[in-house]
Amino acid sequence: MNKKTILRLMILVFVGWITFVNWDDIKNINITDFVSNSENIYITMAVILGLFALKSVIFILPIPMLYISSGMVLPIYIAIVVNIAGVLIEVSLTYIYGKFLGADYIDKIVCKSKKLQRGLELNQQNEFIITFLLRITPVNIEMVSLMLGASGNYYRNYLLASLMGLVPKLIIFTIIGYTMTNPVTFAIVALFSLALLTWGALIMQLKKRDLVSGFRG
């Protein structure tokens, strides 16, 4: 067993131990309360970004709740920007983890999911399109990032395709959070409708080109 493999195992054991020891606290995290405790907007933004970074290690944190919580406690356009920055942090970190762990380790995880297996096969044909497709389908965001990082996808294309697939959903959930604590205005309705139509149009275009059926197959 080489030094790199030993280092990987040590890190995995350490992360697993930290998660196990703090499991009761982790599973009872109330994200909304967590981000709304500070009256300083900059501290709130830093906390939200920190939670996105934490999510790259603790996969059980639901990303829609991060989007919604940000919308509840921040002005809408700031919330959207913060959520986009958080997603960039999250998908970048998990991409790096995937590269570090390597293809052999990730293959053992991917083989447990038919969708991820199919995604990995199609990724060899067109990594940009498949990255985008995986981001708009209900596949675990961290597992996709780990898989694509281990597959050696070009980082800039990976990041762009990830944002294209995730941002419409991100905007929708951020607006949902915002409307829970703020009055609904015409601008908010227009932004929500635009995001929803964009997301729907992207999915319809993929179906039209048989990419969705190809992924499911």
PDB file of C-alpha atoms in Angstrom:
ATOM      1  CA  MET A   1       0.000   0.000   0.000  1.00  0.00           C
ATOM      2  CA  ASN A   2       1.606   3.281  -1.126  1.00  0.00           C
ATOM      3  CA  LYS A   3       1.789   6.504   0.878  1.00  0.00           C
ATOM      4  CA  LYS A   4      -0.955   8.230  -1.132  1.00  0.00           C
ATOM      5  CA  THR A   5      -3.413   5.398  -0.465  1.00  0.00           C
ATOM      6  CA  ILE A   6      -2.565   5.452   3.254  1.00  0.00           C
ATOM      7  CA  LEU A   7      -3.126   9.226   3.349  1.00  0.00           C
ATOM      8  CA  ARG A   8      -6.505   8.833   1.633  1.00  0.00           C
ATOM      9  CA  LEU A   9      -7.575   6.203   4.143  1.00  0.00           C
ATOM     10  CA  MET A  10      -6.429   8.328   7.080  1.00  0.00           C
ATOM     11  CA  ILE A  11      -8.450  11.317   5.859  1.00  0.00           C
ATOM     12  CA  LEU A  12     -11.544   9.173   5.243  1.00  0.00           C
ATOM     13  CA  VAL A  13     -11.265   7.609   8.712  1.00  0.00           C
ATOM     14  CA  PHE A  14     -10.822  11.051  10.307  1.00  0.00           C
ATOM     15  CA  VAL A  15     -13.846  12.540   8.516  1.00  0.00           C
ATOM     16  CA  GLY A  16     -15.895   9.441   9.356  1.00  0.00           C
ATOM     17  CA  TRP A  17     -14.895   9.648  13.014  1.00  0.00           C
ATOM     18  CA  ILE A  18     -15.755  13.376  13.254  1.00  0.00           C
ATOM     19  CA  THR A  19     -19.139  12.698  11.638  1.00  0.00           C
ATOM     20  CA  PHE A  20     -19.854   9.757  13.967  1.00  0.00           C
ATOM     21  CA  VAL A  21     -18.901  11.645  17.139  1.00  0.00           C
ATOM     22  CA  ASN A  22     -21.044  14.659  16.204  1.00  0.00           C
ATOM     23  CA  TRP A  23     -23.887  12.741  14.518  1.00  0.00           C
ATOM     24  CA  ASP A  24     -26.613  13.808  16.980  1.00  0.00           C
ATOM     25  CA  ASP A  25     -25.710  17.485  16.546  1.00  0.00           C
ATOM     26  CA  ILE A  26     -25.411  17.182  12.767  1.00  0.00           C
ATOM     27  CA  LYS A  27     -28.773  15.525  12.188  1.00  0.00           C
ATOM     28  CA  ASN A  28     -30.531  18.108  14.385  1.00  0.00           C
ATOM     29  CA  ILE A  29     -29.042  21.173  12.692  1.00  0.00           C
ATOM     30  CA  ASN A  30     -31.680  23.830  12.040  1.00  0.00           C
ATOM     31  CA  ILE A  31     -30.121  25.677   9.131  1.00  0.00           C
ATOM     32  CA  THR A  32     -32.556  28.597   9.216  1.00  0.00           C
ATOM     33  CA  ASP A  33     -31.933  29.305  12.915  1.00  0.00           C
ATOM     34  CA  PHE A  34     -28.221  28.853  12.366  1.00  0.00           C
ATOM     35  CA  VAL A  35     -27.944  31.533   9.667  1.00  0.00           C
ATOM     36  CA  SER A  36     -30.435  33.996  11.189  1.00  0.00           C
ATOM     37  CA  ASN A  37     -28.786  34.388  14.602  1.00  0.00           C
ATOM     38  CA  SER A  38     -26.523  37.229  13.480  1.00  0.00           C
ATOM     39  CA  GLU A  39     -27.757  40.754  12.751  1.00  0.00           C
ATOM     40  CA  ASN A  40     -24.565  41.498  10.800  1.00  0.00           C
ATOM     41  CA  ILE A  41     -25.163  40.750   7.118  1.00  0.00           C
ATOM     42  CA  TYR A  42     -21.489  39.990   6.472  1.00  0.00           C
ATOM     43  CA  ILE A  43     -21.334  37.447   9.280  1.00  0.00           C
ATOM     44  CA  THR A  44     -24.554  35.886   7.963  1.00  0.00           C
ATOM     45  CA  MET A  45     -23.040  35.627   4.479  1.00  0.00           C
ATOM     46  CA  ALA A  46     -19.872  34.067   5.914  1.00  0.00           C
ATOM     47  CA  VAL A  47     -21.922  31.525   7.899  1.00  0.00           C
ATOM     48  CA  ILE A  48     -23.898  30.527   4.792  1.00  0.00           C
ATOM     49  CA  LEU A  49     -20.714  30.094   2.746  1.00  0.00           C
ATOM     50  CA  GLY A  50     -19.255  28.068   5.610  1.00  0.00           C
ATOM     51  CA  LEU A  51     -22.289  25.766   5.538  1.00  0.00           C
ATOM     52  CA  PHE A  52     -21.790  25.199   1.813  1.00  0.00           C
ATOM     53  CA  ALA A  53     -18.172  24.252   2.519  1.00  0.00           C
ATOM     54  CA  LEU A  54     -19.338  21.960   5.337  1.00  0.00           C
ATOM     55  CA  LYS A  55     -21.809  20.312   2.976  1.00  0.00           C
ATOM     56  CA  SER A  56     -18.913  19.227   0.772  1.00  0.00           C
ATOM     57  CA  VAL A  57     -17.920  16.918   3.644  1.00  0.00           C
ATOM     58  CA  ILE A  58     -21.263  16.184   5.337  1.00  0.00           C
ATOM     59  CA  PHE A  59     -23.516  15.199   2.457  1.00  0.00           C
ATOM     60  CA  ILE A  60     -26.723  14.979   4.504  1.00  0.00           C
ATOM     61  CA  LEU A  61     -27.149  18.764   4.708  1.00  0.00           C
ATOM     62  CA  PRO A  62     -29.990  19.439   2.212  1.00  0.00           C
ATOM     63  CA  ILE A  63     -28.842  21.992  -0.353  1.00  0.00           C
ATOM     64  CA  PRO A  64     -32.390  23.311  -1.055  1.00  0.00           C
ATOM     65  CA  MET A  65     -32.578  24.300   2.626  1.00  0.00           C
ATOM     66  CA  LEU A  66     -29.373  26.309   2.232  1.00  0.00           C
ATOM     67  CA  TYR A  67     -30.877  28.128  -0.744  1.00  0.00           C
ATOM     68  CA  ILE A  68     -34.149  28.757   1.104  1.00  0.00           C
ATOM     69  CA  SER A  69     -32.479  29.874   4.348  1.00  0.00           C
ATOM     70  CA  SER A  70     -30.302  32.343   2.464  1.00  0.00           C
ATOM     71  CA  GLY A  71     -33.395  33.788   0.785  1.00  0.00           C
ATOM     72  CA  MET A  72     -35.137  34.147   4.150  1.00  0.00           C
ATOM     73  CA  VAL A  73     -32.393  36.161   5.846  1.00  0.00           C
ATOM     74  CA  LEU A  74     -30.766  38.151   3.026  1.00  0.00           C
ATOM     75  CA  PRO A  75     -31.980  40.627   0.395  1.00  0.00           C
ATOM     76  CA  ILE A  76     -32.985  38.592  -2.644  1.00  0.00           C
ATOM     77  CA  TYR A  77     -30.214  39.577  -5.056  1.00  0.00           C
ATOM     78  CA  ILE A  78     -27.535  39.255  -2.382  1.00  0.00           C
ATOM     79  CA  ALA A  79     -28.983  35.858  -1.426  1.00  0.00           C
ATOM     80  CA  ILE A  80     -28.762  34.658  -5.031  1.00  0.00           C
ATOM     81  CA  VAL A  81     -25.148  35.826  -5.364  1.00  0.00           C
ATOM     82  CA  VAL A  82     -24.197  34.240  -2.018  1.00  0.00           C
ATOM     83  CA  ASN A  83     -25.863  30.960  -3.003  1.00  0.00           C
ATOM     84  CA  ILE A  84     -24.051  30.931  -6.350  1.00  0.00           C
ATOM     85  CA  ALA A  85     -20.757  31.562  -4.531  1.00  0.00           C
ATOM     86  CA  GLY A  86     -21.637  28.785  -2.084  1.00  0.00           C
ATOM     87  CA  VAL A  87     -22.359  26.355  -4.902  1.00  0.00           C
ATOM     88  CA  LEU A  88     -19.024  27.246  -6.526  1.00  0.00           C
ATOM     89  CA  ILE A  89     -17.288  26.436  -3.234  1.00  0.00           C
ATOM     90  CA  GLU A  90     -19.223  23.195  -2.718  1.00  0.00           C
ATOM     91  CA  VAL A  91     -18.819  21.730  -6.213  1.00  0.00           C
ATOM     92  CA  SER A  92     -15.162  22.830  -6.365  1.00  0.00           C
ATOM     93  CA  LEU A  93     -14.268  21.168  -3.067  1.00  0.00           C
ATOM     94  CA  THR A  94     -16.015  17.898  -3.923  1.00  0.00           C
ATOM     95  CA  TYR A  95     -14.379  17.951  -7.373  1.00  0.00           C
ATOM     96  CA  ILE A  96     -10.986  18.247  -5.654  1.00  0.00           C
ATOM     97  CA  TYR A  97     -11.888  15.421  -3.257  1.00  0.00           C
ATOM     98  CA  GLY A  98     -12.747  13.250  -6.260  1.00  0.00           C
ATOM     99  CA  LYS A  99      -9.397  13.964  -7.916  1.00  0.00           C
ATOM    100  CA  PHE A 100      -7.632  13.216  -4.653  1.00  0.00           C
ATOM    101  CA  LEU A 101      -9.463   9.955  -3.938  1.00  0.00           C
ATOM    102  CA  GLY A 102      -8.916   8.753  -7.498  1.00  0.00           C
ATOM    103  CA  ALA A 103     -10.922   6.794 -10.033  1.00  0.00           C
ATOM    104  CA  ASP A 104     -10.489   3.387  -8.351  1.00  0.00           C
ATOM    105  CA  TYR A 105     -12.092   4.506  -5.094  1.00  0.00           C
ATOM    106  CA  ILE A 106     -14.902   6.432  -6.774  1.00  0.00           C
ATOM    107  CA  ASP A 107     -15.680   3.481  -9.065  1.00  0.00           C
ATOM    108  CA  LYS A 108     -16.521   1.415  -5.982  1.00  0.00           C
ATOM    109  CA  ILE A 109     -19.128   4.011  -4.999  1.00  0.00           C
ATOM    110  CA  VAL A 110     -20.472   4.641  -8.506  1.00  0.00           C
ATOM    111  CA  CYS A 111     -21.095   0.933  -9.105  1.00  0.00           C
ATOM    112  CA  LYS A 112     -23.845   1.077  -6.438  1.00  0.00           C
ATOM    113  CA  SER A 113     -25.929   3.530  -8.516  1.00  0.00           C
ATOM    114  CA  LYS A 114     -27.200   2.722 -12.008  1.00  0.00           C
ATOM    115  CA  LYS A 115     -27.740   6.425 -12.745  1.00  0.00           C
ATOM    116  CA  LEU A 116     -24.169   7.297 -11.813  1.00  0.00           C
ATOM    117  CA  GLN A 117     -22.847   4.351 -13.808  1.00  0.00           C
ATOM    118  CA  ARG A 118     -24.776   5.513 -16.857  1.00  0.00           C
ATOM    119  CA  GLY A 119     -23.612   9.071 -16.288  1.00  0.00           C
ATOM    120  CA  LEU A 120     -19.996   7.922 -16.127  1.00  0.00           C
ATOM    121  CA  GLU A 121     -20.367   6.022 -19.403  1.00  0.00           C
ATOM    122  CA  LEU A 122     -21.919   9.010 -21.197  1.00  0.00           C
ATOM    123  CA  ASN A 123     -19.375  11.374 -19.642  1.00  0.00           C
ATOM    124  CA  GLN A 124     -16.717   9.800 -21.837  1.00  0.00           C
ATOM    125  CA  GLN A 125     -18.661  10.931 -24.921  1.00  0.00           C
ATOM    126  CA  ASN A 126     -19.414  14.561 -23.973  1.00  0.00           C
ATOM    127  CA  GLU A 127     -18.354  15.627 -20.495  1.00  0.00           C
ATOM    128  CA  PHE A 128     -19.862  19.136 -20.712  1.00  0.00           C
ATOM    129  CA  ILE A 129     -23.366  17.979 -21.688  1.00  0.00           C
ATOM    130  CA  ILE A 130     -23.365  15.122 -19.190  1.00  0.00           C
ATOM    131  CA  THR A 131     -22.184  17.369 -16.360  1.00  0.00           C
ATOM    132  CA  PHE A 132     -25.024  19.749 -17.176  1.00  0.00           C
ATOM    133  CA  LEU A 133     -27.535  16.896 -17.420  1.00  0.00           C
ATOM    134  CA  LEU A 134     -26.463  15.402 -14.097  1.00  0.00           C
ATOM    135  CA  ARG A 135     -26.921  18.802 -12.450  1.00  0.00           C
ATOM    136  CA  ILE A 136     -30.560  19.196 -13.518  1.00  0.00           C
ATOM    137  CA  THR A 137     -31.533  15.646 -12.581  1.00  0.00           C
ATOM    138  CA  PRO A 138     -32.211  14.526  -8.963  1.00  0.00           C
ATOM    139  CA  VAL A 139     -28.815  12.876  -8.504  1.00  0.00           C
ATOM    140  CA  ASN A 140     -26.792  13.572  -5.343  1.00  0.00           C
ATOM    141  CA  ILE A 141     -24.758  16.719  -6.008  1.00  0.00           C
ATOM    142  CA  GLU A 142     -21.695  15.539  -4.074  1.00  0.00           C
ATOM    143  CA  MET A 143     -21.545  12.111  -5.685  1.00  0.00           C
ATOM    144  CA  VAL A 144     -21.677  13.715  -9.134  1.00  0.00           C
ATOM    145  CA  SER A 145     -18.831  16.075  -8.211  1.00  0.00           C
ATOM    146  CA  LEU A 146     -16.715  13.258  -6.774  1.00  0.00           C
ATOM    147  CA  MET A 147     -17.293  11.125  -9.862  1.00  0.00           C
ATOM    148  CA  LEU A 148     -16.479  13.890 -12.337  1.00  0.00           C
ATOM    149  CA  GLY A 149     -13.430  14.998 -10.368  1.00  0.00           C
ATOM    150  CA  ALA A 150     -12.087  11.448 -10.328  1.00  0.00           C
ATOM    151  CA  SER A 151     -12.855  11.126 -14.052  1.00  0.00           C
ATOM    152  CA  GLY A 152     -10.508  14.006 -14.817  1.00  0.00           C
ATOM    153  CA  ASN A 153     -13.098  16.349 -16.322  1.00  0.00           C
ATOM    154  CA  TYR A 154     -11.667  19.709 -17.375  1.00  0.00           C
ATOM    155  CA  TYR A 155     -12.355  21.944 -14.355  1.00  0.00           C
ATOM    156  CA  ARG A 156     -13.464  25.084 -16.185  1.00  0.00           C
ATOM    157  CA  ASN A 157     -15.978  23.192 -18.338  1.00  0.00           C
ATOM    158  CA  TYR A 158     -17.128  21.230 -15.295  1.00  0.00           C
ATOM    159  CA  LEU A 159     -17.736  24.431 -13.334  1.00  0.00           C
ATOM    160  CA  LEU A 160     -19.579  26.188 -16.172  1.00  0.00           C
ATOM    161  CA  ALA A 161     -21.823  23.189 -16.900  1.00  0.00           C
ATOM    162  CA  SER A 162     -22.528  22.769 -13.179  1.00  0.00           C
ATOM    163  CA  LEU A 163     -23.604  26.395 -12.821  1.00  0.00           C
ATOM    164  CA  MET A 164     -25.798  26.218 -15.924  1.00  0.00           C
ATOM    165  CA  GLY A 165     -27.575  23.199 -14.485  1.00  0.00           C
ATOM    166  CA  LEU A 166     -27.844  24.360 -10.875  1.00  0.00           C
ATOM    167  CA  VAL A 167     -28.516  28.111 -11.041  1.00  0.00           C
ATOM    168  CA  PRO A 168     -32.157  27.973 -12.280  1.00  0.00           C
ATOM    169  CA  LYS A 169     -33.081  25.652  -9.381  1.00  0.00           C
ATOM    170  CA  LEU A 170     -30.996  27.762  -7.016  1.00  0.00           C
ATOM    171  CA  ILE A 171     -32.922  30.914  -7.956  1.00  0.00           C
ATOM    172  CA  ILE A 172     -36.277  29.157  -7.560  1.00  0.00           C
ATOM    173  CA  PHE A 173     -35.513  27.910  -4.040  1.00  0.00           C
ATOM    174  CA  THR A 174     -33.932  31.228  -3.020  1.00  0.00           C
ATOM    175  CA  ILE A 175     -37.095  33.076  -4.055  1.00  0.00           C
ATOM    176  CA  ILE A 176     -39.234  30.562  -2.146  1.00  0.00           C
ATOM    177  CA  GLY A 177     -37.224  31.385   0.981  1.00  0.00           C
ATOM    178  CA  TYR A 178     -37.432  35.121   0.340  1.00  0.00           C
ATOM    179  CA  THR A 179     -41.223  35.080  -0.012  1.00  0.00           C
ATOM    180  CA  MET A 180     -41.531  33.385   3.396  1.00  0.00           C
ATOM    181  CA  THR A 181     -40.289  36.521   5.149  1.00  0.00           C
ATOM    182  CA  ASN A 182     -40.937  39.299   2.625  1.00  0.00           C
ATOM    183  CA  PRO A 183     -43.884  40.585   0.580  1.00  0.00           C
ATOM    184  CA  VAL A 184     -44.262  39.224  -2.940  1.00  0.00           C
ATOM    185  CA  THR A 185     -43.644  41.865  -5.607  1.00  0.00           C
ATOM    186  CA  PHE A 186     -44.027  41.845  -9.378  1.00  0.00           C
ATOM    187  CA  ALA A 187     -40.232  41.742  -9.789  1.00  0.00           C
ATOM    188  CA  ILE A 188     -40.018  38.638  -7.595  1.00  0.00           C
ATOM    189  CA  VAL A 189     -42.820  36.912  -9.516  1.00  0.00           C
ATOM    190  CA  ALA A 190     -41.126  37.793 -12.822  1.00  0.00           C
ATOM    191  CA  LEU A 191     -37.753  36.483 -11.632  1.00  0.00           C
ATOM    192  CA  PHE A 192     -39.322  33.281 -10.307  1.00  0.00           C
ATOM    193  CA  SER A 193     -41.228  32.729 -13.564  1.00  0.00           C
ATOM    194  CA  LEU A 194     -38.101  33.345 -15.646  1.00  0.00           C
ATOM    195  CA  ALA A 195     -36.072  30.851 -13.597  1.00  0.00           C
ATOM    196  CA  LEU A 196     -38.858  28.268 -13.772  1.00  0.00           C
ATOM    197  CA  LEU A 197     -39.296  28.688 -17.536  1.00  0.00           C
ATOM    198  CA  THR A 198     -35.529  28.492 -18.085  1.00  0.00           C
ATOM    199  CA  TRP A 199     -35.278  25.282 -16.073  1.00  0.00           C
ATOM    200  CA  GLY A 200     -38.254  23.778 -17.903  1.00  0.00           C
ATOM    201  CA  ALA A 201     -36.906  24.817 -21.307  1.00  0.00           C
ATOM    202  CA  LEU A 202     -33.531  23.235 -20.589  1.00  0.00           C
ATOM    203  CA  ILE A 203     -35.135  19.951 -19.581  1.00  0.00           C
ATOM    204  CA  MET A 204     -37.409  19.955 -22.644  1.00  0.00           C
ATOM    205  CA  GLN A 205     -34.435  20.624 -24.916  1.00  0.00           C
ATOM    206  CA  LEU A 206     -32.540  17.707 -23.407  1.00  0.00           C
ATOM    207  CA  LYS A 207     -35.571  15.439 -23.827  1.00  0.00           C
ATOM    208  CA  LYS A 208     -35.943  16.593 -27.424  1.00  0.00           C
ATOM    209  CA  ARG A 209     -32.364  15.528 -28.106  1.00  0.00           C
ATOM    210  CA  ASP A 210     -32.944  12.185 -26.338  1.00  0.00           C
ATOM    211  CA  LEU A 211     -30.263  12.971 -23.765  1.00  0.00           C
ATOM    212  CA  VAL A 212     -32.564  12.328 -20.816  1.00  0.00           C
ATOM    213  CA  SER A 213     -33.679   8.970 -22.163  1.00  0.00           C
ATOM    214  CA  GLY A 214     -30.061   8.151 -22.909  1.00  0.00           C
ATOM    215  CA  PHE A 215     -29.145   8.899 -19.316  1.00  0.00           C
ATOM    216  CA  ARG A 216     -31.986   6.808 -17.937  1.00  0.00           C
ATOM    217  CA  GLY A 217     -31.239   3.963 -20.237  1.00  0.00           C
TER     218      GLY A 217
END
